[in-house]
Tab-separated table of C-alpha atoms and ligand atoms in Angstrom:
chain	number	residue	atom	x	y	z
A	1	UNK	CA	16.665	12.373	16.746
A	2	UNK	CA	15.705	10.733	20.179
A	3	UNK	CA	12.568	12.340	20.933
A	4	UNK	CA	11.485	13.636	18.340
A	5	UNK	CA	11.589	13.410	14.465
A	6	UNK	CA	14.242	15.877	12.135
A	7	UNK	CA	11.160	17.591	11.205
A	8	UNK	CA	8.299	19.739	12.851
A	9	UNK	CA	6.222	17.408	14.257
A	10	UNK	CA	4.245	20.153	16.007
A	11	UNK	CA	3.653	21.481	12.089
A	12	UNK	CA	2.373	18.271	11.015
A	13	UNK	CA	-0.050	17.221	13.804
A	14	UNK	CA	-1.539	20.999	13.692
A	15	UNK	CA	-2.631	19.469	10.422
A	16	UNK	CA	-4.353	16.445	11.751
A	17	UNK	CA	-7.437	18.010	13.852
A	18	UNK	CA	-8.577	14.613	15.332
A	19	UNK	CA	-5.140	14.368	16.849
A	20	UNK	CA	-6.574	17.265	19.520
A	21	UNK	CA	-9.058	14.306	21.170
A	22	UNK	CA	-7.904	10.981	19.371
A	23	UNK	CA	-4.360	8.803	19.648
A	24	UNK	CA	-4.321	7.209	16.066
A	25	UNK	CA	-2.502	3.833	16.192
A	26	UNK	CA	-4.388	2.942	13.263
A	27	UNK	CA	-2.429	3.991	10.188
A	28	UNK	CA	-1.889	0.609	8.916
A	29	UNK	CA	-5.943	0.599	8.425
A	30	UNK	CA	-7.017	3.825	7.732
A	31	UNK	CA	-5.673	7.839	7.379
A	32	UNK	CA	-6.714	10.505	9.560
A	33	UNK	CA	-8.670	13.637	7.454
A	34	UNK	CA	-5.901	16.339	7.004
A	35	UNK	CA	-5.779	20.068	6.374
A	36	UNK	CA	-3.835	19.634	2.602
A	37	UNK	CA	-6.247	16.607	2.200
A	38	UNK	CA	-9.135	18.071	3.069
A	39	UNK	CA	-8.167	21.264	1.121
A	40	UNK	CA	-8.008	19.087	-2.046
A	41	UNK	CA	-11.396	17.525	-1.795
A	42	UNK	CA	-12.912	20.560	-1.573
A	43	UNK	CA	-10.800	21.739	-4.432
A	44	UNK	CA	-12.627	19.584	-6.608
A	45	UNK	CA	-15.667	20.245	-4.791
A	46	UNK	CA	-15.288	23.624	-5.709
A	47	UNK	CA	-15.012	22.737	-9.074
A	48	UNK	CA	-17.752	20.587	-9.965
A	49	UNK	CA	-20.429	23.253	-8.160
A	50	UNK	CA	-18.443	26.147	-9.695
A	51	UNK	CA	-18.195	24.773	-13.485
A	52	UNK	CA	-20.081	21.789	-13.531
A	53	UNK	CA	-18.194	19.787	-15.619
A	54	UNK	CA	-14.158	20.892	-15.827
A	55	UNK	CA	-12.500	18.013	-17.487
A	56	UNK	CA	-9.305	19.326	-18.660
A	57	UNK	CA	-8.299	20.652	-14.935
A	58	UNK	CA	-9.906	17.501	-13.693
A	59	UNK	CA	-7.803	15.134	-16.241
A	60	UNK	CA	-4.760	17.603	-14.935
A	61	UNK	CA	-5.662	16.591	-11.370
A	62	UNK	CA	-5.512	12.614	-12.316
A	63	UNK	CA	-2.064	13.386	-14.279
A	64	UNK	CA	-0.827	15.138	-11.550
A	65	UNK	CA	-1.526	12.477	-8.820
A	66	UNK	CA	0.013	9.917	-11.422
A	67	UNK	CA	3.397	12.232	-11.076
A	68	UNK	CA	2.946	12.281	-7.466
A	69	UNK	CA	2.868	8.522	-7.142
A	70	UNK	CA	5.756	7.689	-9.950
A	71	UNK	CA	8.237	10.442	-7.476
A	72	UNK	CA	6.921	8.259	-4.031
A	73	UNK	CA	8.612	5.081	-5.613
A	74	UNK	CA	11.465	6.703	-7.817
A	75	UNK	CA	9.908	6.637	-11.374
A	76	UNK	CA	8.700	8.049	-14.540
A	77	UNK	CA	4.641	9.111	-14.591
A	78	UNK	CA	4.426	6.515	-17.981
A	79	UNK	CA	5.153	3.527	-15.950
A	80	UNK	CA	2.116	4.365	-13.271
A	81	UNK	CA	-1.108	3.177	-13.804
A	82	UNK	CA	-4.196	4.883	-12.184
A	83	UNK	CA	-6.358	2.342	-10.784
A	84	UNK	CA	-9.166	2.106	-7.776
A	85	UNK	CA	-8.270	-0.259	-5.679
A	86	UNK	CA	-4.943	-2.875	-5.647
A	87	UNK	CA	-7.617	-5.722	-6.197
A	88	UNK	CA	-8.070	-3.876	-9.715
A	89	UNK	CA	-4.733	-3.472	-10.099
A	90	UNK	CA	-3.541	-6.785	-9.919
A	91	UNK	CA	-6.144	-8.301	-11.571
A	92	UNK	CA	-5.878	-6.155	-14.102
A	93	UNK	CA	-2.308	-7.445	-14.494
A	94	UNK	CA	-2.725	-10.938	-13.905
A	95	UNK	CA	-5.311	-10.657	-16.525
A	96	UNK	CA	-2.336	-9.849	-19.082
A	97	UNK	CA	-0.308	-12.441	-18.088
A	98	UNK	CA	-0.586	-15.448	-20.437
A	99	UNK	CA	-1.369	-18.608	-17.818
A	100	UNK	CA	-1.527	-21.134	-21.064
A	101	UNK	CA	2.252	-22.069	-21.523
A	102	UNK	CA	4.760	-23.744	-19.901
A	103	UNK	CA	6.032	-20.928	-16.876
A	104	UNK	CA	1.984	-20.720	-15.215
A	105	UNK	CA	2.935	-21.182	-12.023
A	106	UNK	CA	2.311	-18.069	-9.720
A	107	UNK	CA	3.915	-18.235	-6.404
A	108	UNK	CA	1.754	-16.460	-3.628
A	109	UNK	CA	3.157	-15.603	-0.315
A	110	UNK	CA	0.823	-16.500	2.469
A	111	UNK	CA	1.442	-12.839	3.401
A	112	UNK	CA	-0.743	-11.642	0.531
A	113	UNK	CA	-3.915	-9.317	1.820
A	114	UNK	CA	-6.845	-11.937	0.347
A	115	UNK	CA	-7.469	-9.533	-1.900
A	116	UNK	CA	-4.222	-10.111	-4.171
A	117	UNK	CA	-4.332	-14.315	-3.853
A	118	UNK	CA	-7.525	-14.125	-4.961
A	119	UNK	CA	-7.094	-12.376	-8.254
A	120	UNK	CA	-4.503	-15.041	-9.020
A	121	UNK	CA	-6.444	-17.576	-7.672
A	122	UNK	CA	-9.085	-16.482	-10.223
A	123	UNK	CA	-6.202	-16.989	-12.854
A	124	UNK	CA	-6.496	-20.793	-12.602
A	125	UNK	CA	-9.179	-21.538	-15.045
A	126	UNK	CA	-7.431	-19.700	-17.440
A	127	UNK	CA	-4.441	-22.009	-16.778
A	128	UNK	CA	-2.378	-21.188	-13.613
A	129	UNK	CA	-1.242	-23.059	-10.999
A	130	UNK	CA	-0.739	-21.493	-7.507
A	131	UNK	CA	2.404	-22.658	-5.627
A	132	UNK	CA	1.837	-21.033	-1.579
A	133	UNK	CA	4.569	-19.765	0.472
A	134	UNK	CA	3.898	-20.353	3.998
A	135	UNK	CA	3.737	-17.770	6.694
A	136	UNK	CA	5.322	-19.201	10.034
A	137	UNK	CA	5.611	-17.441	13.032
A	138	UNK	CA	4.724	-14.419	11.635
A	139	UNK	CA	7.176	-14.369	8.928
A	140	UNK	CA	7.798	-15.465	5.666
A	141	UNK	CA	11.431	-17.267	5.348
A	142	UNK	CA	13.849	-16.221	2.326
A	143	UNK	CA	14.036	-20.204	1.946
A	144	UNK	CA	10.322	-20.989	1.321
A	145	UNK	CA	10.057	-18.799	-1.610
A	146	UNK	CA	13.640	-20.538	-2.502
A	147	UNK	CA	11.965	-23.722	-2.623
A	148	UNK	CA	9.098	-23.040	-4.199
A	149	UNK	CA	10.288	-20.872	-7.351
A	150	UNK	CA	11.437	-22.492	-10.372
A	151	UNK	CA	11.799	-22.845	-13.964
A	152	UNK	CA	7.631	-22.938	-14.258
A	153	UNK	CA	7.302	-19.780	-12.426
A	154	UNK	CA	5.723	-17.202	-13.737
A	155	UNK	CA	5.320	-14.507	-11.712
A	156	UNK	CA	6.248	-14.242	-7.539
A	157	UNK	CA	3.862	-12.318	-5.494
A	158	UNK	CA	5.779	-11.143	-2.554
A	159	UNK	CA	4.113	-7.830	-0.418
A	160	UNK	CA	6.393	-5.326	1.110
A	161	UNK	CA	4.831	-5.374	4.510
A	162	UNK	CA	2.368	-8.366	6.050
A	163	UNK	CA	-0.944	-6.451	6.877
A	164	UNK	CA	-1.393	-9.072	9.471
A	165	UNK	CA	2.034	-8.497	11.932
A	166	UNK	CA	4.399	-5.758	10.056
A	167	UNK	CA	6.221	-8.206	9.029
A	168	UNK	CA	8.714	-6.779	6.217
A	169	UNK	CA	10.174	-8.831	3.429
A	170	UNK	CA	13.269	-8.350	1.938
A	171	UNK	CA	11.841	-7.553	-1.810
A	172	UNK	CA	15.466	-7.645	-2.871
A	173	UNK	CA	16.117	-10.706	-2.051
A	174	UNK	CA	13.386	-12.379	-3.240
A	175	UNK	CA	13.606	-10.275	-6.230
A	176	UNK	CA	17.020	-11.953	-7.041
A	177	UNK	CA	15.367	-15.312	-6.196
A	178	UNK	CA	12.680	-14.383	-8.968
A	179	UNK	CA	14.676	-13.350	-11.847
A	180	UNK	CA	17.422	-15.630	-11.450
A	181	UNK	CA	14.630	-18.251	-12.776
A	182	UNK	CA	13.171	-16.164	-14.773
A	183	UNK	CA	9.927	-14.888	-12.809
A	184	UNK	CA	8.691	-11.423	-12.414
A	185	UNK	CA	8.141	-10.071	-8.692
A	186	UNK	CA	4.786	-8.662	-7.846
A	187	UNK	CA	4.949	-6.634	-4.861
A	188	UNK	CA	2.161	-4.997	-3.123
A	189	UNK	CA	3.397	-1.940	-0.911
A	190	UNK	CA	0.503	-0.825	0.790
A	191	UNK	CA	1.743	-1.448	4.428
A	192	UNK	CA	4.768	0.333	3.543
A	193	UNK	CA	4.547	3.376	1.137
A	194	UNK	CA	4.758	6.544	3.066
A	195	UNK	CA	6.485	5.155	5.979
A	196	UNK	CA	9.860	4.492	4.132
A	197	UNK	CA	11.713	5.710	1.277
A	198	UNK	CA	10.710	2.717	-1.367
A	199	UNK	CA	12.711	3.263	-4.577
A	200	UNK	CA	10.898	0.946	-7.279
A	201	UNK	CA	14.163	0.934	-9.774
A	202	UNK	CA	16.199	-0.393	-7.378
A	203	UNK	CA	14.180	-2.446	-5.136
A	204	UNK	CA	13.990	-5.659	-7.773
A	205	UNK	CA	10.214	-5.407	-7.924
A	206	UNK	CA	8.602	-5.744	-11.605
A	207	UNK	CA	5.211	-4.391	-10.329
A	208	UNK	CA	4.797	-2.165	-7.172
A	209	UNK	CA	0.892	-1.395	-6.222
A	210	UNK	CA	-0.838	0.775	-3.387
A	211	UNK	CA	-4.115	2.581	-2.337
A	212	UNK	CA	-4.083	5.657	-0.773
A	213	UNK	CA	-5.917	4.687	2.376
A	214	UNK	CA	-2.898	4.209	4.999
A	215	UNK	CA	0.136	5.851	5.280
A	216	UNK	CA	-0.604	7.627	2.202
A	217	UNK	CA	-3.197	10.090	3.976
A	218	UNK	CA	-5.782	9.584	1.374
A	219	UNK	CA	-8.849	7.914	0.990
A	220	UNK	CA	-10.722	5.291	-0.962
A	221	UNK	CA	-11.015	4.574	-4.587
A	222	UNK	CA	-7.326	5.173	-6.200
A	223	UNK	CA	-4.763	2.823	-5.902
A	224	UNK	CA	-1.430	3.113	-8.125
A	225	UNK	CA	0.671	0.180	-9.717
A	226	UNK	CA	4.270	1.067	-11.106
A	227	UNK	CA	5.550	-1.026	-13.751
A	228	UNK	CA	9.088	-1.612	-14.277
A	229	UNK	CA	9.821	0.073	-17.653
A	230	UNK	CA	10.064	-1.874	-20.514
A	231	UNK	CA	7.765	-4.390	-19.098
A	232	UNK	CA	4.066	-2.982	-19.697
A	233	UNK	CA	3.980	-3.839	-23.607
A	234	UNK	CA	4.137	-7.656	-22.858
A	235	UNK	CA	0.923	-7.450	-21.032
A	236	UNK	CA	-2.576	-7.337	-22.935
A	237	UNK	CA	-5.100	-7.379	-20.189
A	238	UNK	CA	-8.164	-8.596	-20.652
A	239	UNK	CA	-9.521	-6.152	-17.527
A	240	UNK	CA	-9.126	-3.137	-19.885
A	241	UNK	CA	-11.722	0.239	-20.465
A	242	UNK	CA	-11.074	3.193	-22.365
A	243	UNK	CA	-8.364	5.189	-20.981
A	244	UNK	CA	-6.249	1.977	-21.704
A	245	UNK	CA	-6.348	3.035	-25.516
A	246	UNK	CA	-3.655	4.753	-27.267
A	247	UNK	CA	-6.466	7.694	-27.826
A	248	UNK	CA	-9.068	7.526	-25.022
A	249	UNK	CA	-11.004	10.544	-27.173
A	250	UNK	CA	-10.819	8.983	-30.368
A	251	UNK	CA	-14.139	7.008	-29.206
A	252	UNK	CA	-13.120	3.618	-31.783
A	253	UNK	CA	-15.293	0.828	-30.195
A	254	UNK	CA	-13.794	-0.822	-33.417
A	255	UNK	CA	-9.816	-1.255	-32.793
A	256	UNK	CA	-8.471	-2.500	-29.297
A	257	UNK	CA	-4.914	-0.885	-29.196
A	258	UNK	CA	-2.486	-0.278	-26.169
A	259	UNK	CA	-2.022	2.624	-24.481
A	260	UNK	CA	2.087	2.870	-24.625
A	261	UNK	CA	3.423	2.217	-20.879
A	262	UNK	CA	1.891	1.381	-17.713
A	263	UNK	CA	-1.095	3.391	-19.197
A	264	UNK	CA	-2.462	0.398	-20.939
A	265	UNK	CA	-3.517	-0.525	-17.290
A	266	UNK	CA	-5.435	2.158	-16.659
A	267	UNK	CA	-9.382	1.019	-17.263
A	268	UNK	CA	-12.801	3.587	-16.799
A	269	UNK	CA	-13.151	7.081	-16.023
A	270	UNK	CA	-10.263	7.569	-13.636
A	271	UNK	CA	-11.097	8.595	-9.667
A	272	UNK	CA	-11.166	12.079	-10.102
A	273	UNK	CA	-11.771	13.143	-6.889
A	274	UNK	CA	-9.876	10.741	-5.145
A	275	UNK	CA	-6.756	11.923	-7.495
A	276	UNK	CA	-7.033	15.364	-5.800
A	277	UNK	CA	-6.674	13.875	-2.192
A	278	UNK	CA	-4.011	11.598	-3.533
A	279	UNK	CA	-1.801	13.831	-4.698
A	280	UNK	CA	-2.491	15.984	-2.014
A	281	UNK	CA	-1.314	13.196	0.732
A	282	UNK	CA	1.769	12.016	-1.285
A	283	UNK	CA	2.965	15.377	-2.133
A	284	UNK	CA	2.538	16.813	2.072
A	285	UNK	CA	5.069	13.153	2.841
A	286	UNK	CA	7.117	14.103	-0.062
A	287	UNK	CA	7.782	17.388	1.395
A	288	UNK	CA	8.301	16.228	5.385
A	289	UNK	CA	10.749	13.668	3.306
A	290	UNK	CA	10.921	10.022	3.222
A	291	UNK	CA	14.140	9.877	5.151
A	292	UNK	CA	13.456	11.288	7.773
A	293	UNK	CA	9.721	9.686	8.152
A	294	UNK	CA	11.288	6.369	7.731
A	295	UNK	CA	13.995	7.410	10.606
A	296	UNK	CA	10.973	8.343	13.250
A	297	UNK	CA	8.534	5.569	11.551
A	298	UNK	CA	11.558	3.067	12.981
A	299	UNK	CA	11.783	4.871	16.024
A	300	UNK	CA	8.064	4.597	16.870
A	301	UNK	CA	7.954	0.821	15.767
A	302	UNK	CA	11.111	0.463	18.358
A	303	UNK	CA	9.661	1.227	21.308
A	304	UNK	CA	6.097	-0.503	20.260
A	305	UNK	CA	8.592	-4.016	20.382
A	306	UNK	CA	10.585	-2.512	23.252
A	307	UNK	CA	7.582	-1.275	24.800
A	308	UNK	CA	5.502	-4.524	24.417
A	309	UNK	CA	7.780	-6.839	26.178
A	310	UNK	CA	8.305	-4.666	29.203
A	311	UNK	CA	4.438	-4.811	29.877
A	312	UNK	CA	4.957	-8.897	29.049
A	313	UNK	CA	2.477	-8.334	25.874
A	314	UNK	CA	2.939	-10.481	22.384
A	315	UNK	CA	4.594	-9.435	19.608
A	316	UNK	CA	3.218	-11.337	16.479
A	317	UNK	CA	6.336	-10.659	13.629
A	318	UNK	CA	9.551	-9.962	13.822
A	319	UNK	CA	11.263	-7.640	16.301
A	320	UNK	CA	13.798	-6.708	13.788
A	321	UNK	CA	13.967	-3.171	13.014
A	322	UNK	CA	14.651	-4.425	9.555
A	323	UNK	CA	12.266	-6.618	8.867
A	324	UNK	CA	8.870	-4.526	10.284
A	325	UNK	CA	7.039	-1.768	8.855
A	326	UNK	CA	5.593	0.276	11.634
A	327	UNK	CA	2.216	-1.344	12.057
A	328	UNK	CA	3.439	-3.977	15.221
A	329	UNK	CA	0.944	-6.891	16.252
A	330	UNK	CA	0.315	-8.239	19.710
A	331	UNK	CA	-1.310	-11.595	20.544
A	332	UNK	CA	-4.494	-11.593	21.805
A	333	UNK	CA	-8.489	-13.491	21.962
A	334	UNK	CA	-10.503	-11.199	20.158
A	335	UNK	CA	-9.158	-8.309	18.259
A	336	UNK	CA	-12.220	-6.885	17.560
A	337	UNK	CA	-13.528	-6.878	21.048
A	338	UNK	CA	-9.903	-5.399	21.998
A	339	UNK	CA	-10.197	-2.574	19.375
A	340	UNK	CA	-13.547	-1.732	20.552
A	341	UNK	CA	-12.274	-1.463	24.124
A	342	UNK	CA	-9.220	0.338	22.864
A	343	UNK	CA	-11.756	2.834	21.578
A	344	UNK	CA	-13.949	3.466	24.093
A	345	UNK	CA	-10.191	4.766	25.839
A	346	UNK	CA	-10.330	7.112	22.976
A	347	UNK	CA	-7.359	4.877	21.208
A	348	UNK	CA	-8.205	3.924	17.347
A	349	UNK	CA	-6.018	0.457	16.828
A	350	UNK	CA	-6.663	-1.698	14.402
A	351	UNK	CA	-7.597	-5.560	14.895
A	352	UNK	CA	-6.933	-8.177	11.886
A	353	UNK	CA	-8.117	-11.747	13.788
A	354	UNK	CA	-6.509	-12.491	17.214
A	355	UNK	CA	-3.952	-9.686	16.703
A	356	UNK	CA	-4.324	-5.965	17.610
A	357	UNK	CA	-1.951	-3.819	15.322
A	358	UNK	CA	-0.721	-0.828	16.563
A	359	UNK	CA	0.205	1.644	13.785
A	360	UNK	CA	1.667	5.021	14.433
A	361	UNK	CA	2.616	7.480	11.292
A	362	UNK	CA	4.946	10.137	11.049
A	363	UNK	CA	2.159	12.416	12.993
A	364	UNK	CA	2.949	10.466	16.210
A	365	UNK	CA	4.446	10.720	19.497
A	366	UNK	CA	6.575	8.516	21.602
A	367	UNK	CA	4.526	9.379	24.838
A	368	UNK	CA	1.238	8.218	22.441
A	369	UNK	CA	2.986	4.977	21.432
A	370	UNK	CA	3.418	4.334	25.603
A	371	UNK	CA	-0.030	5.476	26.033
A	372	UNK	CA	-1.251	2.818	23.631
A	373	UNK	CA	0.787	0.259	25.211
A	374	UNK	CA	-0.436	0.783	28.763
A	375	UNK	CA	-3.962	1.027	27.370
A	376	UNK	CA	-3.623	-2.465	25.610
A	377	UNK	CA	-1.831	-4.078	28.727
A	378	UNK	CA	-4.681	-3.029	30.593
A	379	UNK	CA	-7.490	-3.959	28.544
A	380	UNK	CA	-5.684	-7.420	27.946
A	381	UNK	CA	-5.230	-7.810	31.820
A	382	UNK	CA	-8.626	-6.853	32.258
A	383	UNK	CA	-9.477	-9.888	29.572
A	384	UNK	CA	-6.192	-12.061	28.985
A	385	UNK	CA	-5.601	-13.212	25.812
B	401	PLP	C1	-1.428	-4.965	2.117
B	401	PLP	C2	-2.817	-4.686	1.635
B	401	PLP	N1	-3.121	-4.913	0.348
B	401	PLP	C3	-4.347	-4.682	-0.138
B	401	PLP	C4	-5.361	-4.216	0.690
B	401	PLP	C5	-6.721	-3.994	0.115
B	401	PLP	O1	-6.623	-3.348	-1.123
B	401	PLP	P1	-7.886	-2.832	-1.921
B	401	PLP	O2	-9.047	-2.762	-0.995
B	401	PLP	O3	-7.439	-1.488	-2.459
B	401	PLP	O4	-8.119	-3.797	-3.027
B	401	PLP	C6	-5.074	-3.965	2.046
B	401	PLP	C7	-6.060	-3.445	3.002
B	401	PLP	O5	-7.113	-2.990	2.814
B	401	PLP	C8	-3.780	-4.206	2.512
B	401	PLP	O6	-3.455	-3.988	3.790
């Protein structure tokens, strides 16, 4: 593989028109339109203007993105939830926890997006107690989370990748960490899905969730949360709608049942539209293969570290190939102002605070990853962080 990836990579950037006038370092933030994608919107576009209302191939459509997901991470379609975003999904299952006996503690990595602290955060006037996890350098050490998860934990919540510096955490180890005191591991994966191959039976995770919005070549409004199987039934949560029922047809406002499997998670009139782009993304990685996008996906992250100290820029995170996803921050003032100055270079990065992340996908090229680099050195020169 040196160059290049063990598939096309011609194929799959003819798909990706704004790669003709754009270098897209900004997969950790948001996906570039697609031909499959694009084809798939319009699908249901097509739909709704032809029929008007087409529920059966438009319930189909949601199944069918549910599949998608549960092969991305390994597992059966009845342990996938549909939801809209990851802030839904895990509040919809820290909702089902119950905070009011003796294991309420919730152990939060300082890693978390907001988004996922603060539904468990929201958890504490039902009962829980947070217990944080600190982030230091960058990282989060094995030996924090050792420290801080015990006999009163209820639940660890540990992402895959650190949106801030790529930073990837070893969700088998702290998986062990978890259940050897009894805790279930949350993990969200939406810095990592569709950059790796992420299996969620073997990874140690009791919850894996993701939007579709990054490396998964979708858009907004779907996310996906696998449950481990066997685990869904102890959860009742009280963020619930409809198609959480056992019979979402049988229109009972009287009975509150459970919908057998991760379905119970599933809430309001699923994103139908955003189903067909879904499944569309996953199912175009599926077929390039996971292997070999994880191969290149570690390549390209390579020479971003590599790359980054030769022009003496940096790196926020680890330089382990290991331990990073391929999102890679660098140090610097203002990331905003950088990212706009990136831009105007015709560069999309992504800035989270004083770090600029540069993100490639399995769409990119070596020579745009160096292109990026001397861009950013420049621009930083030009303003030093
Ligand atoms: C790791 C991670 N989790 C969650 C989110 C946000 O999730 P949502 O907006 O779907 O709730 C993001 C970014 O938007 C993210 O990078």
């Amino acid at each position: 593989m040196n160059g290049s990836p063990d598939y096309d990579l011609e194929a799959v950037r003819n798909r990706i028109p704004l790669l003709g006038h754009r270098i897209l370092l900004n997969a950790c933030s948001h996906s570039p339109a697609a031909v499959p994608t694009r084809a798939a919107a319009e699908a249901y576009l097509d739909s709704w203007e032809r029929r008007g209302m087409d529920w059966d191939r438009w319930m189909e459509a949601v199944e069918l993105a549910r599949d998608a997901f549960a092969r991305l991470v390994g597992g059966q379609p009845e342990d996938v939830a549909v939801a809209t975003s990851v802030s839904q999904a895990t509040s919809s299952v820290a909702s089902g926890l119950d905070w009011s006996g003796e294991r309420r503690r919730v152990v939060v990595s300082g890693a978390e997006f907001p988004t996922v602290a603060h539904a468990w955060r929201a958890q504490v006037r039902f009962g829980a107690e947070i217990a944080p996890v600190p982030v230091r350098d960058g990282v989060v050490a094995l030996e924090d989370y050792e420290a801080a998860i015990d006999e009163r934990t209820l639940v660890v919540s540990a992402c895959h990748g650190y949106y801030q510096t790529g930073f990837r955490q070893d969700v088998g180890a702290i998986a062990r960490l978890a259940h050897s005191r009894g805790a279930l591991l949350y993990v969200d994966a939406y810095q990592t899905l569709g950059t790796t191959p992420f299996d969620g039976p073997s990874s140690g995770a009791d919850f894996v969730a993701s939007g579709c919005l990054k490396y998964l070549m979708g858009i907004p409004g779907i996310a996906f949360l696998w449950v481990r199987p066997g685990l869904a039934h102890r959860l009742r949560p009280a963020i619930t709608g409809w198609f959480g029922r056992e019979e979402p047809f049988a229109f009972d406002a009287g009975r509150l049942d459970w919908a057998p499997g991760a379905r119970r998670l599933d809430l309001g009139t699923p994103p139908i539209l955003e189903a067909y782009v879904a499944r569309a993304g996953i199912e175009w990685l599926l077929e390039v293969g996971l292997e070999a996008i994880g191969a290149w996906t570690r390549a390209l992250g390579a020479r971003l570290v590599e790359g980054g100290r030769e022009r003496g820029l940096r790196l926020l995170g680890s330089s382990d190939p290991d331990r990073k996803a391929p999102s890679t921050a660098f140090a610097c003032d203002d990331g905003h102002a950088v990212e706009i100055a990136l831009r105007g270079r015709g560069i999309l990065a992504s800035a989270r605070g004083p770090a600029i992340r540069l993100a490639p996908h399995f769409y990119s090229t070596l020579e745009e990853v160096d292109l990026g680099l001397d861009a950013l050195a420049e621009v930083l020169e030009a303003d030093p962080a």
